[in-house]
Short mmCIF file of C-alpha atoms in Angstrom, two decimals:
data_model
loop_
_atom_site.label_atom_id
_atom_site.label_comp_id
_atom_site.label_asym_id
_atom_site.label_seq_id
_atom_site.Cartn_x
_atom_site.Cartn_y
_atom_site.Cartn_z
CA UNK P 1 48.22 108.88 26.19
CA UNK P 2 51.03 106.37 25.75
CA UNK P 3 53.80 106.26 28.69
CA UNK P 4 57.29 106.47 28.38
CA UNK P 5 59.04 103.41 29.05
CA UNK P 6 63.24 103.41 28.59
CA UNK P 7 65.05 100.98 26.74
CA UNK P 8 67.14 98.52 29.25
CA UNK P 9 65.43 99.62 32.49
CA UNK P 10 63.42 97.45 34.08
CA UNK P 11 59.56 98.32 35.18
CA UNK P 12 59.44 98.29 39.21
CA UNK P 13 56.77 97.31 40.99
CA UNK P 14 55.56 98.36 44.51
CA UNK P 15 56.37 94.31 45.80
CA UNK P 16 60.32 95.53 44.37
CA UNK P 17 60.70 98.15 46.48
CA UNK P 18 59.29 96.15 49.23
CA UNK P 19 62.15 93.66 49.10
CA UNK P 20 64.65 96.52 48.64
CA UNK P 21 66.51 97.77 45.56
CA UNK P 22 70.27 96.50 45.06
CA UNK P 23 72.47 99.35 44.86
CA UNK P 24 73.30 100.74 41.90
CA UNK P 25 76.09 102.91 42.87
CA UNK P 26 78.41 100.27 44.13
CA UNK P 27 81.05 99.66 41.65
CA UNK P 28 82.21 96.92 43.24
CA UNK P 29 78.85 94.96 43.91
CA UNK P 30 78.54 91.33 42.84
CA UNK P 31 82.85 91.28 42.90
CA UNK P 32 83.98 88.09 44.28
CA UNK P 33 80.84 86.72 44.79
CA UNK P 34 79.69 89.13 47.40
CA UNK P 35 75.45 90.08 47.16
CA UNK P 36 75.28 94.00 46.60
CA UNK P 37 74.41 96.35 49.48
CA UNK P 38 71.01 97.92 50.26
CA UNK P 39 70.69 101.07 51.49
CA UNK P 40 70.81 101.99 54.95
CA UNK P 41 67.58 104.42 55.20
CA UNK P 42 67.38 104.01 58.63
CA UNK P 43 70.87 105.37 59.49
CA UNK P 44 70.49 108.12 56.69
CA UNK P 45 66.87 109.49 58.32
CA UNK P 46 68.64 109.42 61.73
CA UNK P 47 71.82 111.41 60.43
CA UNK P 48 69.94 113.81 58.66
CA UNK P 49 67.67 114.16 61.78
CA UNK P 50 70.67 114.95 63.94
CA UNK P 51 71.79 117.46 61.26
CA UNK P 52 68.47 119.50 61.18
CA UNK P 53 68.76 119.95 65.23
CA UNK P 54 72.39 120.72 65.08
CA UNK P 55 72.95 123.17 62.69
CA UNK P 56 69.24 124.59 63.76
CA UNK P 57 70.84 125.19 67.25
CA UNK P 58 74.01 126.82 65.38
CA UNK P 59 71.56 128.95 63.70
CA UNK P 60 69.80 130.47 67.05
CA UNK P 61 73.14 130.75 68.34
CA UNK P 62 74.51 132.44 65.37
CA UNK P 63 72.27 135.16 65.60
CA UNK P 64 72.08 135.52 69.13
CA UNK P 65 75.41 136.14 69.18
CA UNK P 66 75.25 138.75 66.44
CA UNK P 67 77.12 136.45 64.00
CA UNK P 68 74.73 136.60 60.97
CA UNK P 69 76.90 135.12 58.17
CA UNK P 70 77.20 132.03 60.86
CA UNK P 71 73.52 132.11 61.49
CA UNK P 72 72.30 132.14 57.49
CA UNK P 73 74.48 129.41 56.59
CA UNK P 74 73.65 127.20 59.60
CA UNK P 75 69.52 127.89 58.06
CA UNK P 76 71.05 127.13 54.84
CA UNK P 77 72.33 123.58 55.89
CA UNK P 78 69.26 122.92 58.29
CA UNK P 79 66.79 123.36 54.90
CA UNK P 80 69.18 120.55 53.11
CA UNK P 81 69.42 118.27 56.41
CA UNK P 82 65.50 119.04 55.96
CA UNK P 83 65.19 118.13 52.62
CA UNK P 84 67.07 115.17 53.03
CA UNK P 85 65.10 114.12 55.85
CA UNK P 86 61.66 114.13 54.43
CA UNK P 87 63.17 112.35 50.93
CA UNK P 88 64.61 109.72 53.46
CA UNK P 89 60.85 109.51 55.20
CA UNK P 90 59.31 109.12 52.21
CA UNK P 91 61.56 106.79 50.59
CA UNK P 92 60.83 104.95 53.77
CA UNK P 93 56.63 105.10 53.54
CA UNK P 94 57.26 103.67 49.94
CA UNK P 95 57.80 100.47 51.62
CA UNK P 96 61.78 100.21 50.71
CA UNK P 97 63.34 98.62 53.48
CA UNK P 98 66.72 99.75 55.61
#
């Protein structure tokens, strides 16, 4: 089976992760000779941590105070504050630094 490889993308290897991807999303990177950013995983894992225990603690007391639209959508946020979380941790066991 032959692999897929696109046109104009470089191959990364385990060792480029390592040192940290530059990032891609910055419009303004490389703009009067400044280096481009790397991503701030650490900051991201602990702000999505503090999200899952906030809005899981909105949840309890959404429903304990018989507020169930409140409660549902508080679940609803603490699953994406969750998701987020364990991409960030994983992202993070990859070996990519920040």
């Amino acid at each position: 089976m032959m692999t897929r490889r696109h046109e104009g993308r470089p191959h990364r290897t385990r060792a480029d992760y390592e040192r940290g991807l530059p990032d891609y999303h910055d419009p303004t990177a490389g703009f009067g000779g400044a280096a481009p950013t790397y991503s701030a995983l650490t900051l991201r894992a602990v702000l999505a941590a503090f999200g899952l225990v906030f809005a899981a603690g909105a949840a309890w007391i959404g429903f304990a105070n018989a507020l169930p639209v409140l409660g549902w959508a508080m679940v609803v946020v603490a699953l994406i504050a969750l998701a987020d979380l364990v991409w960030v941790l994983y992202r993070k066991w990859r070996g990519e630094p920040g």
